[in-house]
Amino acid sequence: MGTPTVQHYDRRAASRVLARLAAPGLFASTEPPAPVRITFRTRALQPETGAALTQSQRMYLDRFMRPCRPDQVSSATHRLTWTDSAGIPNTGYFHTTGSGPELAVIARETVLALWRALSASGLAARAAALPAHDHGVLSATTTDHDPHEIFRVGIEATGRALVQHGLIAADTPYRGVIEFTRGMRDSGIFTAVATRWFWELQASTFRRGMIPVRLATQPDGSVRYTADSIAVLRAMKDATIADAHAVMLRATTEEGLETEAAVAKYHDDLDLISRQYALLPPGTRPTCLAATQHDIDGAGVHVLATVADRFVETFTALAGTVEVVEDLTEERPGSDPAGDDGVFYVPDMSCRHCVRTITALLESMDIPLVEIDLESKRVLARIRSPRNRFRVFEALRDGGYNPVDDVPAQVPGASVG
């Protein structure tokens, strides 16, 4: 009988495993996608009376973003929905003075293209050949344990970061989505997100169409976060780490639980305030696993820079082939949940964390979950009445998600070539 693999939480070791997997080449060369025409719909956000934030944004700010103040947050003016070239429903946000809706649509097509290039790179075979120790490190340290999923989520997070900063594009000297995307990369904004933000803040504020930073133009034409933004990001991260440590301290001292048992018992608490931070040694400040450069066989490998560079390169190429058009036809009735069909879609479900959150929400409402598919964003649950379906949709919206009844159909002539 073989010796069981010992799992150790080790962020630097996990980071090196990912760099070693990426070293032979993270993305394969692929054929450029055919030109495509994407249509989208928009809906204006409704801020609370006398305020700049919506109720959902304000409630999330009050509960999870202390000590961030409302005046330190910028909100989108509109939400957009569309079906991408893979037939998957999507939702995003834009500001009328920002980079516009096309940034979100082209960013999504970029994500799809990079996912294809990732799948064709031989990564799966390299991951399967990893020693048991490396698999153990990833399982103990990362949220998505499978390397392919880790890189897929990282690519999608890059797109989220780009689109989210598009809300404050008016802070920058960049004009047009290509110049803006290059400017974000050249100014180090992708690295700033990876090192200064924490995961749940970026994912949850993106889903709500808000961003807690401002940008300032530098003499060389690049942009940086303002000093106030840097201070509030640090304070929010410190508060999150402190909350996570408090949960673990209570569980391991007052209750006498071992670490693994404590994580299992307080999974829901730690899911909100980051399980990874709960296991950090005191005084340690975490960074994204992709943000550290490693020497692999005599060559420097920086996963974040590799992803950011390929993302910008692909986005630039796609900007000339993706036609983005607003659908101004009257929205058909039935946009609110009215049937008792248990199938619906959650376009902003983007990672395993989202899957767990939505699953837990349905379970808390005694709604049996039959199937949830991250790639298609499709959820199948046993919803027994229109009233329960309405409750489910409202609860998901309270959680920052935007469920829809079905996949919006593309208008005729969606593909062009």
XYZ file of N, CA and C in Angstrom, residues 6 13 24 35 54 62 70 89 94 99 116 127 148-149 153 180-181 187 255 269 278 325 337 354-355 390 397 402:
84
model
N 0.814 13.737 1.786
C 0.621 14.731 2.834
C 0.408 16.090 2.172
N 5.428 27.456 -2.657
C 5.615 26.175 -3.350
C 4.543 25.983 -4.415
N 7.095 25.426 -20.275
C 7.237 25.012 -21.688
C 6.399 25.839 -22.655
N -14.464 36.254 -37.822
C -15.155 37.470 -37.398
C -16.548 37.141 -36.870
N -26.050 51.631 -5.824
C -27.320 50.915 -5.739
C -27.445 50.282 -4.353
N -21.176 47.906 3.016
C -21.343 47.970 4.467
C -20.905 46.687 5.153
N -18.266 54.964 0.964
C -18.974 55.076 -0.311
C -18.308 56.025 -1.299
N -24.411 32.743 -22.020
C -24.891 34.066 -21.606
C -23.873 34.771 -20.719
N -20.747 48.801 -17.489
C -19.920 49.861 -18.065
C -20.409 51.201 -17.549
N -15.032 53.166 -20.755
C -14.562 52.583 -22.003
C -15.684 52.027 -22.871
N -9.075 28.241 -25.351
C -8.785 27.280 -26.414
C -7.271 27.079 -26.559
N 0.336 18.395 -16.261
C -0.274 18.364 -14.930
C -0.430 16.934 -14.440
N -5.397 23.041 -14.731
C -6.102 23.603 -15.876
C -7.162 24.586 -15.422
N -7.898 24.251 -14.365
C -8.915 25.157 -13.839
C -8.287 26.405 -13.236
N -9.273 30.095 -14.582
C -9.799 31.134 -13.701
C -8.904 32.371 -13.750
N -6.585 51.617 -24.252
C -6.853 51.447 -22.830
C -6.296 50.120 -22.324
N -6.516 49.053 -23.057
C -6.042 47.725 -22.642
C -4.524 47.688 -22.565
N 1.017 49.954 -17.525
C 1.053 50.663 -16.240
C 1.134 49.721 -15.054
N -12.262 25.875 20.823
C -12.937 24.616 20.532
C -11.980 23.443 20.420
N -18.072 30.398 6.687
C -17.472 31.642 7.163
C -16.186 31.948 6.402
N -6.980 32.487 6.059
C -7.110 31.886 7.381
C -5.894 31.049 7.734
N -22.681 45.366 -31.276
C -23.844 46.152 -31.672
C -24.909 46.081 -30.588
N -38.599 36.082 -13.589
C -38.941 34.678 -13.497
C -40.427 34.484 -13.255
N -17.913 30.530 -6.959
C -19.289 30.892 -7.302
C -20.196 29.666 -7.248
N -19.714 28.545 -7.764
C -20.507 27.311 -7.751
C -20.869 26.934 -6.319
N -39.112 32.936 -8.070
C -38.912 34.358 -7.805
C -38.010 34.544 -6.583
N -29.733 37.644 -6.633
C -29.427 39.066 -6.860
C -28.877 39.719 -5.595
N -26.658 37.755 -11.278
C -27.723 38.246 -12.154
C -28.306 37.088 -12.955
